[in-house]
Coordinates of C-alpha atoms in Angstrom, one line a residue:
M1 CA -7.7 23.5 27.3
D2 CA -7.7 23.0 23.5
R3 CA -8.2 19.4 22.4
E4 CA -6.4 17.7 19.5
V5 CA -8.3 16.8 16.4
R6 CA -6.7 13.8 14.7
I7 CA -6.6 13.5 10.9
A8 CA -6.8 10.0 9.6
D9 CA -5.5 9.7 6.0
I10 CA -7.6 7.4 3.8
T11 CA -5.7 7.9 0.5
M12 CA -4.8 4.2 0.3
K13 CA -8.4 3.1 0.8
Q14 CA -10.1 5.5 -1.5
N15 CA -7.5 4.9 -4.2
D16 CA -8.2 1.2 -4.0
K17 CA -11.9 1.9 -4.3
N18 CA -12.1 4.7 -6.8
A19 CA -8.8 5.5 -8.6
P20 CA -8.1 4.5 -12.1
G21 CA -5.2 2.0 -12.2
A22 CA -3.5 0.7 -9.1
L23 CA -0.3 1.5 -7.2
S24 CA 2.5 -1.0 -7.2
F25 CA 3.7 -2.7 -4.1
K26 CA 6.7 -0.4 -3.8
E27 CA 4.6 2.7 -4.5
K28 CA 2.3 1.9 -1.6
I29 CA 5.3 1.7 0.7
E30 CA 6.6 5.0 -0.6
L31 CA 3.2 6.6 -0.2
C32 CA 2.9 5.5 3.4
K33 CA 6.4 6.8 4.2
L34 CA 5.4 10.2 2.8
L35 CA 2.1 10.2 4.7
D36 CA 4.0 9.5 7.9
K37 CA 5.9 12.7 7.4
T38 CA 2.7 14.8 7.1
G39 CA 1.9 14.4 10.7
A40 CA -1.2 12.3 9.9
S41 CA -2.4 10.8 13.2
V42 CA -3.6 7.6 11.4
I43 CA -2.8 6.0 8.1
E44 CA -5.6 3.7 6.9
I45 CA -4.7 1.0 4.5
E46 CA -6.6 -1.8 2.7
G47 CA -7.3 -5.1 4.4
I48 CA -6.6 -8.7 3.4
V49 CA -8.1 -10.2 0.2
N50 CA -5.2 -12.2 -1.0
S51 CA -3.6 -13.6 2.1
K52 CA 0.0 -13.9 0.9
V53 CA 0.2 -10.6 -1.0
D54 CA -1.8 -8.5 1.3
S55 CA -0.2 -9.8 4.5
L56 CA 3.3 -8.9 3.1
R57 CA 2.0 -5.5 2.1
I58 CA 0.6 -4.8 5.6
K59 CA 3.8 -6.1 7.3
S60 CA 6.0 -3.9 5.1
I61 CA 3.9 -0.8 5.7
A62 CA 3.8 -1.5 9.4
S63 CA 7.5 -1.6 9.6
A64 CA 8.0 1.5 7.4
V65 CA 5.7 3.8 9.3
K66 CA 7.5 5.3 12.3
N67 CA 5.1 7.9 13.7
S68 CA 1.5 7.4 12.6
T69 CA -0.9 4.8 13.7
V70 CA -1.5 2.2 11.0
A71 CA -5.2 1.1 10.8
V72 CA -6.4 -2.0 8.9
P73 CA -10.0 -3.1 8.5
V74 CA -11.2 -6.6 9.5
E75 CA -14.2 -8.6 8.4
L76 CA -16.9 -9.6 10.9
K77 CA -15.3 -12.9 11.7
R78 CA -12.5 -14.0 14.0
E79 CA -10.4 -15.6 11.2
S80 CA -10.1 -12.2 9.6
V81 CA -9.0 -10.6 12.8
D82 CA -6.3 -13.2 13.3
A83 CA -5.0 -12.8 9.8
V84 CA -4.9 -9.0 10.0
W85 CA -3.4 -8.9 13.4
S86 CA -0.6 -11.4 12.4
A87 CA 0.5 -9.0 9.7
L88 CA -0.1 -5.7 11.6
S89 CA 1.1 -6.5 15.1
G90 CA 4.7 -5.4 14.4
A91 CA 3.5 -1.7 13.8
K92 CA 4.7 0.9 16.3
S93 CA 1.0 1.9 16.8
P94 CA -1.4 -0.6 15.3
R95 CA -5.2 -0.2 15.1
L96 CA -7.9 -2.7 14.1
Q97 CA -11.0 -1.3 12.4
V98 CA -14.4 -3.0 12.4
P99 CA -16.4 -1.6 9.6
A100 CA -20.1 -2.6 9.4
A101 CA -23.2 -1.6 7.6
V102 CA -25.9 -0.1 9.8
S103 CA -28.5 0.8 7.1
P104 CA -31.3 -1.8 6.4
M105 CA -30.4 -2.1 2.8
Q106 CA -26.7 -2.7 3.2
M107 CA -27.2 -5.1 6.1
E108 CA -29.6 -7.2 4.0
Y109 CA -28.0 -7.1 0.6
I110 CA -24.3 -6.8 1.3
F111 CA -23.8 -8.5 4.7
H112 CA -26.9 -10.8 4.4
K113 CA -27.7 -10.2 8.1
K114 CA -30.7 -9.2 10.1
P115 CA -30.4 -6.4 12.6
A116 CA -30.0 -8.8 15.6
A117 CA -27.4 -10.9 13.9
M118 CA -25.5 -7.7 12.8
L119 CA -25.4 -6.4 16.4
E120 CA -24.1 -9.7 17.6
A121 CA -21.4 -9.8 14.9
I122 CA -20.3 -6.2 15.7
S123 CA -20.1 -6.9 19.4
D124 CA -18.2 -10.2 19.0
T125 CA -15.7 -8.9 16.4
V126 CA -15.0 -5.7 18.4
K127 CA -14.5 -7.7 21.6
Y128 CA -12.1 -10.1 19.9
C129 CA -10.2 -7.2 18.4
A130 CA -9.9 -5.7 21.9
E131 CA -8.2 -8.8 23.1
K132 CA -5.4 -8.1 20.5
T133 CA -5.1 -4.4 21.0
E134 CA -6.6 -1.5 23.0
N135 CA -6.8 0.6 19.8
V136 CA -10.0 -0.7 18.2
E137 CA -12.3 1.4 15.9
F138 CA -15.9 0.8 15.0
V139 CA -16.9 2.3 11.7
A140 CA -20.6 2.8 10.9
D141 CA -20.2 2.7 7.1
D142 CA -23.5 4.3 6.1
A143 CA -24.6 5.9 9.4
A144 CA -26.4 8.8 7.8
R145 CA -28.8 6.4 6.1
S146 CA -29.4 4.1 9.0
D147 CA -32.4 3.6 11.2
E148 CA -31.6 5.8 14.2
K149 CA -32.5 3.3 16.9
F150 CA -30.4 0.6 15.4
L151 CA -27.5 3.0 14.9
Y152 CA -27.6 3.9 18.6
S153 CA -27.7 0.3 19.6
A154 CA -24.8 -0.6 17.3
I155 CA -22.6 2.2 18.7
K156 CA -23.4 1.2 22.3
A157 CA -22.7 -2.4 21.6
A158 CA -19.3 -1.5 20.0
I159 CA -18.3 0.7 22.9
E160 CA -19.3 -1.8 25.5
A161 CA -17.2 -4.4 23.6
G162 CA -14.1 -2.3 23.7
A163 CA -14.1 0.2 20.8
K164 CA -12.1 3.3 21.6
T165 CA -12.9 5.2 18.4
V166 CA -16.4 5.3 16.8
T167 CA -16.6 6.7 13.2
L168 CA -19.9 7.9 11.6
C169 CA -19.9 8.0 7.8
D170 CA -22.1 9.8 5.3
A171 CA -21.5 7.3 2.5
A172 CA -23.9 9.1 0.1
G173 CA -22.3 12.5 0.7
N174 CA -25.6 14.3 0.2
L175 CA -25.9 16.1 3.6
L176 CA -25.1 19.8 3.8
P177 CA -22.7 21.0 6.5
D178 CA -25.4 22.1 8.9
E179 CA -27.4 18.9 8.3
F180 CA -24.3 16.8 9.0
K181 CA -23.6 18.7 12.2
S182 CA -27.2 18.3 13.3
F183 CA -26.9 14.5 12.6
I184 CA -23.7 14.2 14.7
E185 CA -25.3 16.2 17.6
S186 CA -28.4 14.0 17.6
V187 CA -26.3 10.9 17.8
C188 CA -24.2 12.2 20.6
E189 CA -27.3 13.3 22.5
N190 CA -28.8 9.8 22.2
V191 CA -25.6 7.9 22.9
P192 CA -23.9 9.5 25.9
E193 CA -21.3 6.7 25.9
L194 CA -19.7 8.6 23.0
K195 CA -18.2 11.0 25.5
E196 CA -15.9 8.3 26.7
V197 CA -14.4 7.5 23.3
T198 CA -13.1 9.4 20.3
L199 CA -15.7 10.3 17.7
G200 CA -14.6 10.2 14.1
V201 CA -16.4 11.3 10.9
Q202 CA -16.1 10.7 7.2
C203 CA -18.0 12.1 4.2
E204 CA -18.1 11.4 0.5
N205 CA -17.6 14.5 -1.6
T206 CA -20.6 14.1 -3.8
L207 CA -21.7 17.8 -3.3
S208 CA -18.1 19.1 -3.1
M209 CA -18.8 19.9 0.5
A210 CA -16.9 17.1 2.3
D211 CA -14.3 19.5 3.8
A212 CA -17.0 21.8 5.1
C213 CA -19.0 18.9 6.5
L214 CA -16.0 17.6 8.5
I215 CA -15.2 21.0 9.9
A216 CA -18.9 21.5 10.9
A217 CA -18.7 18.1 12.7
V218 CA -15.8 19.4 14.8
G219 CA -18.2 21.9 16.2
A220 CA -20.5 19.0 17.2
G221 CA -17.7 17.1 19.0
A222 CA -15.9 15.1 16.3
R223 CA -12.2 14.6 17.1
E224 CA -11.0 12.4 14.3
L225 CA -11.5 13.4 10.6
K226 CA -11.0 11.1 7.7
A227 CA -9.4 12.8 4.7
A228 CA -7.0 12.1 1.8
A229 CA -3.7 13.6 0.8
Y230 CA -4.7 12.7 -2.8
P231 CA -8.5 13.2 -2.6
I232 CA -10.7 11.6 -5.2
K233 CA -14.2 11.4 -3.7
T234 CA -13.5 12.5 -0.2
A235 CA -12.2 15.4 1.9
S236 CA -8.8 16.9 1.4
F237 CA -6.2 16.3 4.0
K238 CA -4.4 19.5 3.1
N239 CA -7.5 21.7 3.2
I240 CA -8.6 20.2 6.5
A241 CA -5.2 20.7 8.1
N242 CA -5.0 24.3 6.9
I243 CA -8.4 25.2 8.2
L244 CA -7.7 23.7 11.6
S245 CA -4.4 25.4 11.8
D246 CA -5.8 28.8 11.0
R247 CA -9.2 28.6 12.7
G248 CA -8.9 25.8 15.2
E249 CA -9.2 28.2 18.1
T250 CA -12.8 28.8 17.0
F251 CA -13.7 25.3 18.2
G252 CA -11.0 25.1 20.9
V253 CA -9.0 22.5 19.0
Y254 CA -5.7 22.0 17.3
T255 CA -4.0 19.6 14.9
N256 CA -0.5 18.2 14.8
A257 CA -0.5 17.9 11.0
R258 CA 2.6 19.6 9.5
T259 CA 0.9 22.2 7.3
V260 CA 4.2 23.8 6.4
E261 CA 5.5 20.6 4.8
M262 CA 2.1 19.6 3.4
K263 CA 2.5 21.4 0.1
R264 CA 5.8 19.7 -0.8
I265 CA 4.7 16.3 0.4
T266 CA 1.4 16.6 -1.4
G267 CA 3.3 17.3 -4.6
Q268 CA 5.3 14.2 -4.2
I269 CA 2.2 12.1 -3.5
E270 CA 0.5 13.6 -6.6
S271 CA 3.5 12.6 -8.7
I272 CA 3.2 9.0 -7.5
F273 CA -0.4 8.8 -8.7
S274 CA 0.1 10.8 -11.9
G275 CA 3.3 9.2 -13.1
G276 CA 3.8 5.9 -11.2
K277 CA 0.9 3.7 -12.2
G278 CA 1.1 0.3 -13.9
R279 CA 3.8 -1.5 -15.7
A280 CA 5.2 1.4 -17.8
A281 CA 6.6 3.1 -14.7
Y282 CA 10.3 2.3 -15.3
S283 CA 13.4 3.8 -13.8
S284 CA 16.9 4.4 -15.0
G285 CA 18.1 3.9 -11.5
E286 CA 20.3 7.0 -11.7
A287 CA 17.8 9.5 -10.5
K288 CA 16.5 7.3 -7.6
E289 CA 17.4 7.7 -4.0
N290 CA 19.1 4.8 -2.3
D291 CA 16.8 5.2 0.7
G292 CA 19.9 5.8 2.9
L293 CA 21.0 2.2 2.7
I294 CA 24.8 2.0 2.5
L295 CA 26.9 -1.2 3.2
S296 CA 30.6 -1.8 3.2
K297 CA 33.1 -4.7 3.7
H298 CA 32.8 -4.0 7.4
D299 CA 29.2 -5.2 7.6
D300 CA 28.5 -8.7 8.7
K301 CA 26.3 -11.3 7.1
Q302 CA 23.3 -10.5 9.3
S303 CA 23.5 -6.8 8.3
V304 CA 23.5 -7.7 4.6
L305 CA 20.5 -10.0 5.0
K306 CA 18.6 -7.5 6.9
A307 CA 19.3 -4.9 4.2
A308 CA 18.0 -7.4 1.6
E309 CA 14.8 -7.8 3.6
K310 CA 14.5 -4.0 3.9
I311 CA 14.4 -3.7 0.1
G312 CA 11.8 -6.4 -0.2
Y313 CA 13.5 -9.8 -0.6
E314 CA 12.7 -12.9 1.3
L315 CA 15.8 -15.1 1.0
S316 CA 16.1 -18.8 1.8
A317 CA 19.1 -19.9 3.9
E318 CA 20.8 -21.1 0.7
D319 CA 20.2 -17.9 -1.2
G320 CA 21.3 -15.9 1.8
D321 CA 24.7 -17.7 1.7
A322 CA 25.0 -17.1 -2.0
V323 CA 24.2 -13.4 -1.7
W324 CA 26.7 -13.1 1.2
E325 CA 29.5 -14.6 -0.8
A326 CA 28.8 -12.4 -3.8
F327 CA 28.6 -9.4 -1.5
K328 CA 32.0 -10.1 0.1
A329 CA 33.6 -10.4 -3.3
I330 CA 32.3 -7.1 -4.5
A331 CA 32.8 -5.3 -1.2
E332 CA 36.5 -6.0 -1.3
R333 CA 36.7 -3.9 -4.5
R334 CA 34.3 -1.1 -3.6
E335 CA 34.2 1.2 -0.6
Q336 CA 30.4 1.3 -0.4
I337 CA 27.5 -0.7 -1.8
D338 CA 24.0 1.0 -1.9
A339 CA 20.5 -0.4 -2.3
R340 CA 20.6 -0.5 -6.1
E341 CA 23.9 -2.4 -6.1
L342 CA 22.7 -4.8 -3.5
D343 CA 19.6 -5.4 -5.6
A344 CA 21.8 -6.3 -8.5
I345 CA 23.8 -8.7 -6.4
I346 CA 20.7 -10.5 -5.2
A347 CA 19.3 -10.7 -8.7
S348 CA 22.5 -12.3 -10.0
A349 CA 23.4 -14.5 -7.0
A350 CA 20.2 -15.6 -5.4
M351 CA 18.2 -18.6 -6.5
Q352 CA 20.0 -19.8 -9.6
V353 CA 17.5 -22.2 -11.1
P354 CA 17.1 -24.4 -14.2
Q355 CA 15.9 -22.5 -17.3
T356 CA 12.2 -23.3 -17.7
Y357 CA 12.0 -20.6 -20.4
T358 CA 14.7 -19.6 -22.9
V359 CA 14.6 -16.9 -25.4
K360 CA 14.9 -18.1 -29.0
A361 CA 14.3 -14.8 -30.9
Y362 CA 12.9 -11.3 -30.5
M363 CA 12.2 -8.3 -32.7
V364 CA 11.2 -4.8 -31.8
T365 CA 10.0 -2.0 -34.0
A366 CA 9.7 1.5 -32.6
G367 CA 9.6 5.0 -33.9
N368 CA 8.0 8.4 -33.3
L369 CA 5.0 7.9 -35.5
A370 CA 3.5 4.8 -33.9
K371 CA 3.5 2.7 -30.8
A372 CA 6.3 0.1 -30.4
V373 CA 5.7 -3.5 -31.4
A374 CA 7.6 -6.4 -30.1
T375 CA 7.6 -10.1 -31.1
V376 CA 9.2 -12.6 -28.7
T377 CA 9.6 -16.3 -29.1
L378 CA 10.2 -18.4 -25.9
V379 CA 11.0 -22.1 -25.7
R380 CA 9.7 -24.3 -22.9
D381 CA 10.0 -28.1 -23.0
E382 CA 11.1 -27.8 -26.6
I383 CA 7.8 -26.1 -27.5
E384 CA 8.0 -22.6 -29.1
M385 CA 5.6 -20.0 -27.7
E386 CA 5.3 -16.7 -29.5
G387 CA 3.9 -13.4 -28.1
V388 CA 3.3 -10.0 -29.6
G389 CA 3.1 -6.8 -27.6
L390 CA 2.0 -3.3 -28.4
G391 CA 3.4 -0.8 -25.9
D392 CA 4.4 2.8 -25.1
G393 CA 8.0 2.0 -25.8
P394 CA 10.2 -0.9 -26.9
I395 CA 10.7 -2.2 -23.3
D396 CA 7.0 -2.0 -22.5
A397 CA 6.2 -3.8 -25.8
A398 CA 8.8 -6.5 -25.1
F399 CA 7.5 -7.2 -21.6
L400 CA 3.9 -7.4 -22.8
A401 CA 5.0 -9.9 -25.5
L402 CA 6.8 -12.0 -22.9
E403 CA 3.6 -12.1 -20.9
Q404 CA 1.6 -13.3 -23.9
A405 CA 4.2 -15.9 -24.8
S406 CA 4.5 -17.3 -21.3
G407 CA 0.8 -16.9 -20.5
C408 CA 1.8 -15.4 -17.1
H409 CA 1.2 -12.0 -15.7
Y410 CA 3.1 -10.7 -12.7
E411 CA 3.3 -7.2 -11.2
L412 CA 6.4 -5.4 -12.3
D413 CA 7.8 -3.9 -9.1
E414 CA 10.9 -2.3 -10.6
F415 CA 12.8 -2.0 -13.8
R416 CA 16.3 -0.5 -13.6
V417 CA 19.1 0.1 -16.1
R418 CA 22.7 1.2 -15.5
S419 CA 25.9 1.4 -17.5
V420 CA 28.6 -1.0 -16.4
T421 CA 31.2 0.0 -19.0
E422 CA 31.9 3.2 -20.8
G423 CA 32.2 4.1 -24.5
R424 CA 30.0 3.7 -27.6
E425 CA 29.8 -0.1 -27.1
A426 CA 29.0 0.2 -23.4
M427 CA 27.5 -2.8 -21.6
G428 CA 24.2 -2.1 -19.9
E429 CA 22.9 -4.0 -16.9
T430 CA 19.2 -4.4 -16.4
V431 CA 17.5 -5.5 -13.2
V432 CA 13.9 -6.6 -13.2
R433 CA 11.8 -7.3 -10.1
L434 CA 8.5 -9.2 -10.4
V435 CA 6.0 -9.9 -7.6
S436 CA 4.3 -13.2 -7.3
N437 CA 2.2 -14.2 -4.3
G438 CA 3.7 -11.4 -2.3
K439 CA 7.3 -12.3 -3.0
L440 CA 9.9 -10.5 -5.0
Y441 CA 11.9 -12.3 -7.7
G442 CA 14.9 -10.4 -9.2
G443 CA 16.4 -11.1 -12.6
R444 CA 19.5 -9.6 -14.2
G445 CA 20.6 -9.2 -17.8
I446 CA 23.8 -7.7 -19.3
S447 CA 24.1 -6.7 -23.0
T448 CA 25.1 -3.9 -25.3
D449 CA 21.5 -4.1 -26.5
I450 CA 19.2 -2.6 -23.8
V451 CA 16.2 -4.4 -25.1
G452 CA 18.1 -7.7 -25.1
S453 CA 19.3 -7.2 -21.5
S454 CA 15.8 -6.2 -20.4
I455 CA 14.3 -9.4 -21.9
A456 CA 17.0 -11.5 -20.4
A457 CA 16.4 -10.0 -16.9
Y458 CA 12.7 -10.5 -17.2
V459 CA 13.1 -14.1 -18.2
S460 CA 15.6 -14.7 -15.4
A461 CA 13.0 -13.5 -12.9
L462 CA 10.3 -15.6 -14.7
N463 CA 12.4 -18.7 -14.4
K464 CA 12.8 -18.2 -10.6
I465 CA 9.1 -17.9 -10.2
A466 CA 8.4 -21.0 -12.3
Y467 CA 11.0 -23.0 -10.3
E468 CA 9.8 -22.0 -6.8
E469 CA 6.1 -22.3 -7.6
G470 CA 6.5 -25.7 -9.1
Q471 CA 5.7 -24.8 -12.7
I472 CA 8.5 -26.9 -14.1

């Protein structure tokens, strides 16, 4: 009978390590939803560095992914396992990963451990993870450069402690396909316990042979391959899936990856990376999907608050009451309210706070011959603070000037504009969402001047952050 070869997507991890720029909070959620549709058996994401921000990210992804296993790495200590599991446990299929160095150089200089201490740390961490979930993976980060005897001991210790998947990595990416296959065969021969677990493999693409190395490893018994839908220095998910789909019978294996849909989904993923990085990724709001979220006057308070949570807001009881009252007033006049409109309601109704910052003046210069320049003057405690920004457009320049004036930088999760009246003197509504310590803060501004409404919305969100984080 043919055996399944699982494909674990590592786009999120290799992007975090190698890609220029960084994906926003919302883009990471969108990316994982797309990966879930590819038929990826596992979606691997980054672990916890900033406890608040990263915990929220993991929780959000865990709830968004409906089919794939979500895998998150832990450090070699129990506190890390507890923190990751607290965020990940709500996933439909969670996996804890225990990555560890097994080469002498990395053990000594990165982990600062001797071989005996590393074996103990691997065993203890895997065992503690196994108390949380049966789906535990041990990852030998630099297996191809390790001392063979120590590698065998580490794998045996991990399996004995409860690891159900063991992954061997060629971190240097300098092995040829036949060499990598021979390496895997040698490990399997010396560690017969691997027959009882799933063997995974990963290769860097240094020689542009990562795809070939992974396929060669399938012939040696590998049944989980790590690749990326947007490959940078690793194997290609699309290539691996196509090869297994066309030639899997050669090895007596198959894959559940949806190769027919891969081309379309890969194109969408590429567009996230090529056009969605950083703070200049703004949206008019008219071309965006509403993610299927539709509310009406027939929905109760709990449904509205759950919808608010779904689009990223964590509301206090007081803010929840304010949003509910504002929602009811608008729902009486409209048949349906979608995600964009709910976002605007939250931005305008939730967390009305004292004005830590007020806008005294602003000036923006833009044209087709030079970058836009903005000057903004803010007032805080009767002290004027001026900022100057040079950006790709007037809005980008204005936001950079606001950052300089306030001395605060926050991730811009979303920028949206829509018309609220018609005609030459139409009013425009701007909604800005900033991320601070993992929480979303929405601001709203209305003006016939789009730059003015954008500045007002940004400062509104800025004031909410200042109030809640005790900056006033």
